[in-house]
XYZ file of C-alpha atoms in Angstrom:
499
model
C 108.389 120.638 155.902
C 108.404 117.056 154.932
C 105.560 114.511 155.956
C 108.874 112.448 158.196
C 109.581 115.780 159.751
C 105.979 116.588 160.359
C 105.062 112.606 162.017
C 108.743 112.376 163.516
C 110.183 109.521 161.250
C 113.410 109.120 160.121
C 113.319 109.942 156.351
C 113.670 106.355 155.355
C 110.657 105.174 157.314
C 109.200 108.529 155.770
C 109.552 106.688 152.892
C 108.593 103.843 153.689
C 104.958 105.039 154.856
C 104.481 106.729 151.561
C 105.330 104.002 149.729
C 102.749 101.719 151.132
C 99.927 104.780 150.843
C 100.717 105.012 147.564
C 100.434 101.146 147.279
C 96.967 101.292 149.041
C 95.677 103.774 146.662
C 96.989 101.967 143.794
C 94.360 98.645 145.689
C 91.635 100.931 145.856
C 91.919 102.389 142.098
C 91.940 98.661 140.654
C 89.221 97.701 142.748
C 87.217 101.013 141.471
C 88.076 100.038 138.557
C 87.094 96.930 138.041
C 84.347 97.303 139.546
C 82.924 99.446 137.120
C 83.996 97.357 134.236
C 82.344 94.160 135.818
C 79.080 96.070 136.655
C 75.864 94.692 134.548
C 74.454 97.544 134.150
C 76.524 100.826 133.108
C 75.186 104.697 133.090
C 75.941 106.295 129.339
C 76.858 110.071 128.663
C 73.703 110.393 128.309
C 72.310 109.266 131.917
C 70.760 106.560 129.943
C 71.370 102.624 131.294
C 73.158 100.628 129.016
C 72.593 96.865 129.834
C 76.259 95.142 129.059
C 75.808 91.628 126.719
C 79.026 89.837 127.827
C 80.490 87.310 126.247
C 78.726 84.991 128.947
C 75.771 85.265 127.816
C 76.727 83.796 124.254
C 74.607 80.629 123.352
C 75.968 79.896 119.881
C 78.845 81.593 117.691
C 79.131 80.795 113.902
C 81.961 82.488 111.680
C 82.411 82.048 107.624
C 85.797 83.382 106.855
C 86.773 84.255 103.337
C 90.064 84.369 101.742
C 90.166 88.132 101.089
C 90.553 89.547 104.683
C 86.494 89.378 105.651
C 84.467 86.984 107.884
C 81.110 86.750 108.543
C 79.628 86.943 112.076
C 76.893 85.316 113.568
C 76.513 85.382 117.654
C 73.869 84.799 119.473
C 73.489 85.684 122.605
C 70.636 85.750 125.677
C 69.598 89.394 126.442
C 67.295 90.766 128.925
C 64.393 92.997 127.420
C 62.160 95.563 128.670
C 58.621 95.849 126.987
C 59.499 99.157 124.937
C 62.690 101.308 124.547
C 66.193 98.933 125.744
C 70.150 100.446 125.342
C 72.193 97.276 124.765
C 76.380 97.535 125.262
C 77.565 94.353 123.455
C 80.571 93.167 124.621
C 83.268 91.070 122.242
C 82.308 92.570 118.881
C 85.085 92.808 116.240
C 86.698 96.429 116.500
C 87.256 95.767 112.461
C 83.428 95.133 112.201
C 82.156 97.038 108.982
C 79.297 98.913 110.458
C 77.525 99.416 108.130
C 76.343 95.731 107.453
C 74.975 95.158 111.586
C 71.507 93.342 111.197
C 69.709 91.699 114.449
C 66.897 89.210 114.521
C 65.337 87.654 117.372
C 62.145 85.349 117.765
C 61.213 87.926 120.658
C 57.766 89.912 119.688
C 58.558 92.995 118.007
C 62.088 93.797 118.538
C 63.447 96.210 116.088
C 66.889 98.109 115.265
C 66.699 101.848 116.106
C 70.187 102.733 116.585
C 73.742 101.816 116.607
C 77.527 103.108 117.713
C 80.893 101.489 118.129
C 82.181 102.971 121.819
C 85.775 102.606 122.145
C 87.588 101.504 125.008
C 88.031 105.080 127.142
C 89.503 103.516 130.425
C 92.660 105.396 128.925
C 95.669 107.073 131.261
C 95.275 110.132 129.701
C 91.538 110.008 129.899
C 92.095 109.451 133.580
C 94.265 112.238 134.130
C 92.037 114.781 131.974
C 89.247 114.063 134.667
C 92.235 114.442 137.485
C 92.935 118.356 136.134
C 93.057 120.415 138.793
C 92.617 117.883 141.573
C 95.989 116.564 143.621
C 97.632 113.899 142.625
C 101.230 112.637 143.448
C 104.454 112.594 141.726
C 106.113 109.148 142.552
C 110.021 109.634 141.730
C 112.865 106.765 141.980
C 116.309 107.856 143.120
C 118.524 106.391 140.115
C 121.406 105.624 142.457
C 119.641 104.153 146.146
C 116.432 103.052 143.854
C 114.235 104.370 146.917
C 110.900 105.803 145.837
C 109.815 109.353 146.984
C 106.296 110.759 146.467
C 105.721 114.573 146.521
C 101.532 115.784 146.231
C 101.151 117.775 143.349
C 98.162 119.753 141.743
C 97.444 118.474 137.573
C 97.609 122.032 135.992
C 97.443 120.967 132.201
C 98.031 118.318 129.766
C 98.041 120.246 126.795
C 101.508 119.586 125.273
C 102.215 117.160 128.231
C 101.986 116.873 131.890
C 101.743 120.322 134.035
C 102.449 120.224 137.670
C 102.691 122.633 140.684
C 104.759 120.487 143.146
C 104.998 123.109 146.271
C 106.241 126.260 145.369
C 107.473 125.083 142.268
C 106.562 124.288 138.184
C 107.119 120.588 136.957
C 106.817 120.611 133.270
C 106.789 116.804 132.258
C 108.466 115.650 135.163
C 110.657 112.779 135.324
C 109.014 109.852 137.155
C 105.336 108.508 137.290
C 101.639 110.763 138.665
C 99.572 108.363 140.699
C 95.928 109.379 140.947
C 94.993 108.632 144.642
C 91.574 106.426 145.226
C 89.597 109.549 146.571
C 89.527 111.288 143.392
C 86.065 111.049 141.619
C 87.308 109.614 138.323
C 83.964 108.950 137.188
C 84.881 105.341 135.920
C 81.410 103.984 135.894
C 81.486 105.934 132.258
C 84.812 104.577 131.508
C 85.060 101.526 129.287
C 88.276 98.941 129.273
C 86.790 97.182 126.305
C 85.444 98.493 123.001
C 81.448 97.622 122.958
C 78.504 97.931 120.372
C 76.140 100.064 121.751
C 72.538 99.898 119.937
C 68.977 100.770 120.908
C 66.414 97.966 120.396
C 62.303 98.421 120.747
C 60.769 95.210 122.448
C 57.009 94.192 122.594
C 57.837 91.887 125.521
C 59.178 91.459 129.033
C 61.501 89.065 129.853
C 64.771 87.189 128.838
C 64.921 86.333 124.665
C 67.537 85.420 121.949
C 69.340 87.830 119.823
C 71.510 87.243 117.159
C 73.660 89.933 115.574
C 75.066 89.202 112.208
C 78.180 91.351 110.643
C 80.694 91.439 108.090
C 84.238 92.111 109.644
C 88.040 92.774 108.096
C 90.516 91.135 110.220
C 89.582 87.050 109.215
C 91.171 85.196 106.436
C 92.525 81.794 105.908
C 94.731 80.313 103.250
C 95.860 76.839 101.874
C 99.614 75.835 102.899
C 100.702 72.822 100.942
C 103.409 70.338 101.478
C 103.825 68.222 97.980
C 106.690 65.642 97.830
C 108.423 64.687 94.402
C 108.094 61.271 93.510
C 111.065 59.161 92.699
C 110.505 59.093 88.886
C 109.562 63.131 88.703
C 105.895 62.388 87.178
C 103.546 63.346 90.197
C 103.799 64.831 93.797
C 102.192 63.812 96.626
C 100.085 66.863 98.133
C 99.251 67.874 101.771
C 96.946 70.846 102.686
C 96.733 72.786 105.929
C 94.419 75.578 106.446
C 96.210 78.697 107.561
C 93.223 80.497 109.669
C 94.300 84.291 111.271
C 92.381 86.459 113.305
C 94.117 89.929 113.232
C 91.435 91.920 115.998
C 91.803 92.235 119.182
C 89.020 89.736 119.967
C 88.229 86.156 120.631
C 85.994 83.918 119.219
C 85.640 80.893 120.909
C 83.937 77.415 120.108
C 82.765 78.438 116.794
C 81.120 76.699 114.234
C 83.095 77.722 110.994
C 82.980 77.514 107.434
C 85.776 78.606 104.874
C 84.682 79.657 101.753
C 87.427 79.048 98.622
C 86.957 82.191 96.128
C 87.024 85.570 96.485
C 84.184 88.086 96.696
C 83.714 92.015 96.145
C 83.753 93.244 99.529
C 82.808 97.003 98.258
C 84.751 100.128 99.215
C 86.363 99.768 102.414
C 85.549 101.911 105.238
C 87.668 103.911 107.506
C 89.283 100.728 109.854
C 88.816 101.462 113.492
C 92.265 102.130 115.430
C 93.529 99.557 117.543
C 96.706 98.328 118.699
C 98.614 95.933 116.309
C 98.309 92.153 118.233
C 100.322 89.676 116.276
C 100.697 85.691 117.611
C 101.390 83.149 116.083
C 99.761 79.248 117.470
C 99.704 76.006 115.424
C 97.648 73.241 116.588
C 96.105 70.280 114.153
C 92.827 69.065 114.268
C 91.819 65.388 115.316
C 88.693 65.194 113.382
C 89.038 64.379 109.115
C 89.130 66.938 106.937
C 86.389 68.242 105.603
C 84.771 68.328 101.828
C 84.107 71.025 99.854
C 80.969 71.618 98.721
C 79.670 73.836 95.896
C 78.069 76.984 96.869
C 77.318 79.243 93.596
C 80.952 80.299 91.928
C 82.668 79.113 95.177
C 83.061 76.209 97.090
C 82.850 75.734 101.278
C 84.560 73.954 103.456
C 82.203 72.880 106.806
C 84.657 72.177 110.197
C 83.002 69.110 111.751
C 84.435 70.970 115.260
C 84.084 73.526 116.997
C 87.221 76.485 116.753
C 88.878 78.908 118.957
C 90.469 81.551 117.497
C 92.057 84.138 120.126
C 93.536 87.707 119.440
C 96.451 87.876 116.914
C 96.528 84.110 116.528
C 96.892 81.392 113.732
C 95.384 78.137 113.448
C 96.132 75.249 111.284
C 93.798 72.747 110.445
C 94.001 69.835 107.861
C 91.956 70.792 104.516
C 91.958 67.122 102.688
C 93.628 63.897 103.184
C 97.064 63.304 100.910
C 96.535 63.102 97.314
C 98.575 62.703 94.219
C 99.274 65.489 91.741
C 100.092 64.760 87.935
C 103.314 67.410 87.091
C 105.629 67.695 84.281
C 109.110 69.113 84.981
C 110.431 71.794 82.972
C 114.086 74.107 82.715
C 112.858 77.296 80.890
C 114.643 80.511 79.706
C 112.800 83.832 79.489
C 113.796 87.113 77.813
C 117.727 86.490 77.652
C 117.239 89.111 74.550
C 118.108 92.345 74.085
C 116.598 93.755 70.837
C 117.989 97.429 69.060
C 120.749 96.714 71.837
C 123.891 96.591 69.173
C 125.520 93.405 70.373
C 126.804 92.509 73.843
C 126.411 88.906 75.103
C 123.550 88.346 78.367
C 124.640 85.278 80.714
C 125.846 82.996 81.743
C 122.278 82.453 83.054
C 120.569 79.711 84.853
C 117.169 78.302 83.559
C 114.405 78.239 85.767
C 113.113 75.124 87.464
C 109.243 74.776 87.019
C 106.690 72.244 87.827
C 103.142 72.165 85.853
C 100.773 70.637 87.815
C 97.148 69.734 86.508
C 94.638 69.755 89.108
C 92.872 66.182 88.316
C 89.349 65.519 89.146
C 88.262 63.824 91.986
C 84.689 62.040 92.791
C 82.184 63.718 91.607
C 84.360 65.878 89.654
C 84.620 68.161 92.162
C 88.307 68.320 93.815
C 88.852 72.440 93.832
C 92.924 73.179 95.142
C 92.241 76.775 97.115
C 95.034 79.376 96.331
C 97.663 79.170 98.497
C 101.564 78.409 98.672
C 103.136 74.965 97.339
C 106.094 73.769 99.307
C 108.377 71.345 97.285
C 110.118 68.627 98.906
C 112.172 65.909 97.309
C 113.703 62.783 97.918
C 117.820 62.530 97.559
C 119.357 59.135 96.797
C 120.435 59.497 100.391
C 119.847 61.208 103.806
C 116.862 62.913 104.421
C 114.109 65.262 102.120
C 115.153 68.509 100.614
C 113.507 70.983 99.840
C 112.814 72.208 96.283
C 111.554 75.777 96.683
C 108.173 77.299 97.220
C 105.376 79.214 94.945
C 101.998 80.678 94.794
C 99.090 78.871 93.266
C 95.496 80.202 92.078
C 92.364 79.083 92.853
C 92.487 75.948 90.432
C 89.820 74.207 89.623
C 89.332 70.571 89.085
C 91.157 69.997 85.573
C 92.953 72.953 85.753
C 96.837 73.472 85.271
C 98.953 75.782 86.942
C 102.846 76.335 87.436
C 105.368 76.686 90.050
C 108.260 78.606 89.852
C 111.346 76.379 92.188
C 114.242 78.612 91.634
C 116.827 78.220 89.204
C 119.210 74.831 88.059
C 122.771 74.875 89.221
C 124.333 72.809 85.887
C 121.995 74.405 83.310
C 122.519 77.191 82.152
C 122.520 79.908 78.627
C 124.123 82.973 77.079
C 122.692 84.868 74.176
C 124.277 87.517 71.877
C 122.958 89.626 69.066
C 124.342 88.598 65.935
C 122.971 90.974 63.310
C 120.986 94.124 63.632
C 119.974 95.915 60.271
C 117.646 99.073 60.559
C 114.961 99.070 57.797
C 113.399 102.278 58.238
C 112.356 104.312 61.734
C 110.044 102.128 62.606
C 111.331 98.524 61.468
C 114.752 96.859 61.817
C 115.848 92.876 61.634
C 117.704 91.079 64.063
C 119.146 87.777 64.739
C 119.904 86.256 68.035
C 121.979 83.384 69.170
C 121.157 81.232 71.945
C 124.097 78.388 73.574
C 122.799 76.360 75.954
C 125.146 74.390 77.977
C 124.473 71.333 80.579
C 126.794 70.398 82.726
C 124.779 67.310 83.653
C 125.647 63.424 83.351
C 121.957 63.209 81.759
C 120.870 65.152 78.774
C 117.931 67.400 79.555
C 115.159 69.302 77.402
C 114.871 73.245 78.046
C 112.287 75.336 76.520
C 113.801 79.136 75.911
C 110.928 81.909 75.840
C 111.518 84.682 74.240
C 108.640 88.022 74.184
C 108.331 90.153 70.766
C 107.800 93.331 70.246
C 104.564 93.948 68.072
C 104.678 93.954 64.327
C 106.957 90.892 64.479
C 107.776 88.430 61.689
C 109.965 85.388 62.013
C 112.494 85.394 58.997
C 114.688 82.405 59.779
C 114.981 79.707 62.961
C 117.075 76.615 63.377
C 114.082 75.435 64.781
C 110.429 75.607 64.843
C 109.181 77.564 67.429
C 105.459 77.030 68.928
C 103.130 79.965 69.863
C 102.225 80.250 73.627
C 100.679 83.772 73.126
C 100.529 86.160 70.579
C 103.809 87.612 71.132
C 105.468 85.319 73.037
C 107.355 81.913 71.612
C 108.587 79.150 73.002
C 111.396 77.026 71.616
C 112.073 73.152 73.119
C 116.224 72.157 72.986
C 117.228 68.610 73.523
C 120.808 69.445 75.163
C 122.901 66.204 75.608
C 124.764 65.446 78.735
C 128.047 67.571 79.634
C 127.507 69.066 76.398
C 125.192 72.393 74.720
C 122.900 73.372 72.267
C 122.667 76.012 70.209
C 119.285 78.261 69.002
C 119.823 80.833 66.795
C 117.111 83.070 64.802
C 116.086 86.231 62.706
C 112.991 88.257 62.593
C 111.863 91.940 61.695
C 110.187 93.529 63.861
C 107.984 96.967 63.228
C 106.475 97.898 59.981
C-alpha cells in the first residue's frame, strides 16, 4: 500500500508530503553537516581530539614563488596549546605541499614536531553511503514526462560495483534517479572532513595561546614574465613592458600575502607522488597600483619584493607590473636555415620564406644590474597608418644584463629562396663533394640583407664559395646576401664532406 493510500491523500498530495519530508531531511543533513565541519574541536579515528587551525586564526602569510612550479610557504598562525602532548588539524594547507620538507617553529617553550599526515577531504557521497549500508534510505525518482518527484524507502544492500537496493519486494541494481540519506541516520560526520587538513602532533612546555609558523615547499606556484615590446619607427630598439604572470594551480587560497618572486630556476629534487585533487582552472587579471618592484641579487638569482600585499585564490592568475617601460637595443634580421639536402641527387627545395628575427641585447641598467626573467616577448609595430600590429611572439631565457638573445617573428611575405643541388660526386664510402645553389629573390621596393645558414655534416671542408662565409659554430655557417629591391641574389658553393 502506498503512504497516500495509507494517510487518505490523493496521490498528488501524496506526493506532495513526500516531497517536502524529503526536503526537511535534506535541512537537517546540511545542518549536521556543517555543523561538524565548523566545530573547533573534531574527534580523530583514533578517539583522539584534533584542535582545527582555521584559516582565522592566521596572523601573517608570506609566499616566495619560483619559476619552476614550487613556492615556498610561510604561515603563521595563533594556536592554542596544552602543557604536553597537542593533535593540531591545520586547515588551508596546499594539497600539492611536498611533505616531506614541513618544519614548525614557535617562540612557545619547548614545542617540538612529533608527527605529521595529510587527511584528505572524506565528506565524500560515496563515503556517506558506505556508512548508510544496510540502513534505509530513499530512492527519489522524477517522472520524465509530468516531472513530479516520487520517493520509495529502500534498504542500501551494496556498493560494490554500484548502488544495491531492495525497494519492497523488489532488486534495484543502480537505479535510475537519486538515494537521499534521511537526517536520522548516524552518519558519523563529526569524523568526516569537507576540507583536506594537516594533521600533526606537537609537545608543548606551556599552557596557553602561542605563535606557530609552519614553513613548506609546495608544487602548484609559478610565475612568469609576459612582455609587450613595441618596434620603433627606425627598427633599431623596442620599447619593453613586463607583467608578472603569477598562477596558483591548488585548490587553496592564499590571501594578503607578502610575496617575493625569485628569477632563476632551482633543483627541486625528485618529485613525489602529487596528491589527487580535482583540476580548478581560472583565469583573473588585475594590475597593481603600487611601482614595480627591483630586483635584487640573491646568490645565482635575483628577487623581486611586492611592496603589497597579494591574494591569490584557487585556479587563478594574477598580473602584476615587473618594471617600468624600458628601451631594448635589437638588430633585425631575414635568415635561411637548412634549405639543403646533401647525398639527395638533385631536386630543387622552395620557394621558401626567410625567417623574421629580432636580436635583442639585454643592456645594463644602474648598478649593472637589469636581469630580463624568461618569459614570452610580444612584438608590436607601428604601420604608416591605422593602428599597431602585431609582429609575432617568442620565448626568451633568463638573460642577464649584457646578454643577447633572439626572437623568432614568423616568416617574410616578399622574401623568399630556393636551393638545388648542382653537383654530387662520390669519393669513396665515406666521402663525396657537393655543390649547392642558393637564389634569393625580394620582392621588396627596398633592398634587404639575408643571412642563409646552412648545418654540415662532420668531416666537412669548404672547396669553393662565391662568398665568404663566417663560422657561427663548428658546423654551422652563416652567409650575409645584399639582395637589391624587386630583384635576387644568388649563393652558390662546394665542399666535401666525410673522409
Amino acid at each position: 500500500m502506498s503512504d497516500a493510500q495509507s494517510t487518505g491523500t490523493s496521490p498528488d498530495e501524496g506526493t506532495r508530503t513526500r516531497c517536502c519530508s524529503i526536503e526537511t531531511r535534506g535541512r537537517i543533513l546540511a545542518a549536521a553537516a556543517g555543523a561538524a565541519i565548523g566545530a573547533a574541536a573534531l574527534t580523530g579515528p583514533a578517539g583522539a581530539e584534533d584542535r582545527l587551525v582555521p584559516l582565522e586564526a592566521r596572523r601573517g602569510l608570506d609566499i616566495t614563488v619560483y619559476q619552476n612550479d614550487l613556492g615556498l610557504v610561510a604561515d603563521r598562525r595563533w594556536v592554542a596549546l596544552n602543557e604536553g602532548g597537542n593533535r593540531l588539524a591545520i586547515d588551508g594547507v596546499s594539497p600539492s605541499v611536498i611533505a616531506e620538507s614541513l618544519s614548525v617553529a614557535s617562540p612557545a617553550e619547548g614545542l617540538s614536531l612529533l608527527e605529521q599526515a595529510w587527511e584528505p577531504a572524506n565528506l565524500t557521497p560515496q563515503v556517506l553511503l558506505e556508512r548508510a549500508l544496510g540502513q534505509r534510505v530513499l530512492l527519489v525518482s522524477r517522472d520524465p514526462v509530468t516531472g513530479q518527484e516520487t520517493s520509495e524507502e529502500a534498504v542500501l544492500l551494496s556498493l560494490a560495483a554500484g548502488p544495491v537496493l531492495r525497494v519492497g519486494d523488489r532488486i534495484e541494481i543502480a537505479p535510475a534517479g537519486r538515494i537521499v540519506l534521511p537526517g536520522e541516520l548516524d552518519l558519523g560526520l563529526q569524523n568526516l572532513r569537507a576540507k583536506p587538513a594537516l594533521l600533526m602532533s606537537v609537545q608543548s612546555g606551556q599552557t596557553g595561546a602561542a605563535e606557530l609558523e609552519l614553513r613548506y615547499l609546495t608544487h602548484g606556484l609559478s610565475w612568469r614574465a609576459d612582455y609587450a615590446a613595441t618596434l620603433a619607427a627606425d627598427g633599431t630598439s623596442l620599447r619593453l613592458e613586463a607583467m608578472v604572470t603569477l598562477a596558483n594551480a591548488t585548490e587553496v587560497a592564499f590571501e594578503d600575502a607578502a610575496l617575493r618572486l625569485v628569477a632563476g630556476e632551482v633543483n627541486t629534487g625528485p618529485r613525489p607522488q602529487p596528491m589527487p585533487r580535482q583540476a580548478m582552472m581560472r583565469a583573473e587579471a588585475s594590475m597593481a597600483d603600487a611601482a614595480p618592484p627591483a630586483p635584487e641579487p640573491a646568490g645565482e638569482r635575483y628577487v623581486y619584493t611586492l611592496p603589497d600585499p597579494v591574494s591569490l585564490g584557487p585556479g587563478e592568475r594574477r598580473q602584476i607590473a615587473l618594471f617600468t617601460p624600458r628601451d631594448i637595443p635589437i638588430e633585425r634580421k631575414l635568415r635561411f636555415e637548412n634549405i639543403v639536402r646533401f647525398q639527395s641527387g638533385g631536386g630543387k627545395i622552395g620557394p621558401v620564406p626567410a625567417s623574421l628575427r629580432l636580436e635583442l641585447t639585454n643592456p645594463a641598467g644602474e648598478g649593472g644590474q637589469a636581469p630580463l626573467p624568461a618569459g614570452t616577448v610580444r612584438v608590436y609595430e607601428s604601420p604608416e597608418t591605422g593602428p599597431l600590429l602585431f609582429v609575432g611572439a617568442d620565448a626568451i631565457a633568463n638573460t642577464p644584463a649584457g646578454n643577447t638573445d633572439t626572437l623568432d617573428l614568423g616568416k617574410a611575405f616578399d622574401v623568399t629562396a630556393t636551393s638545388r643541388q648542382t653537383a654530387l660526386e662520390r669519393l669513396s664510402d665515406r666521402s663525396y663533394e657537393t655543390a649547392q645553389e642558393f637564389v634569393v629573390r625580394n620582392a621588396k621596393g627596398t633592398a634587404v640583407e639575408v643571412e642563409v645558414a646552412v648545418d654540415f655534416p662532420p668531416g666537412w671542408k669548404m672547396l669553393e664559395e662565391s662568398s665568404p662565409h663566417a663560422a657561427e659554430t663548428s658546423g654551422r655557417v652563416i652567409w650575409t646576401v645584399e639582395v637589391p629591391a624587386g630583384g635576387e641574389a644568388t649563393l652558390t658553393f662546394r665542399a666535401r664532406i666525410g673522409q
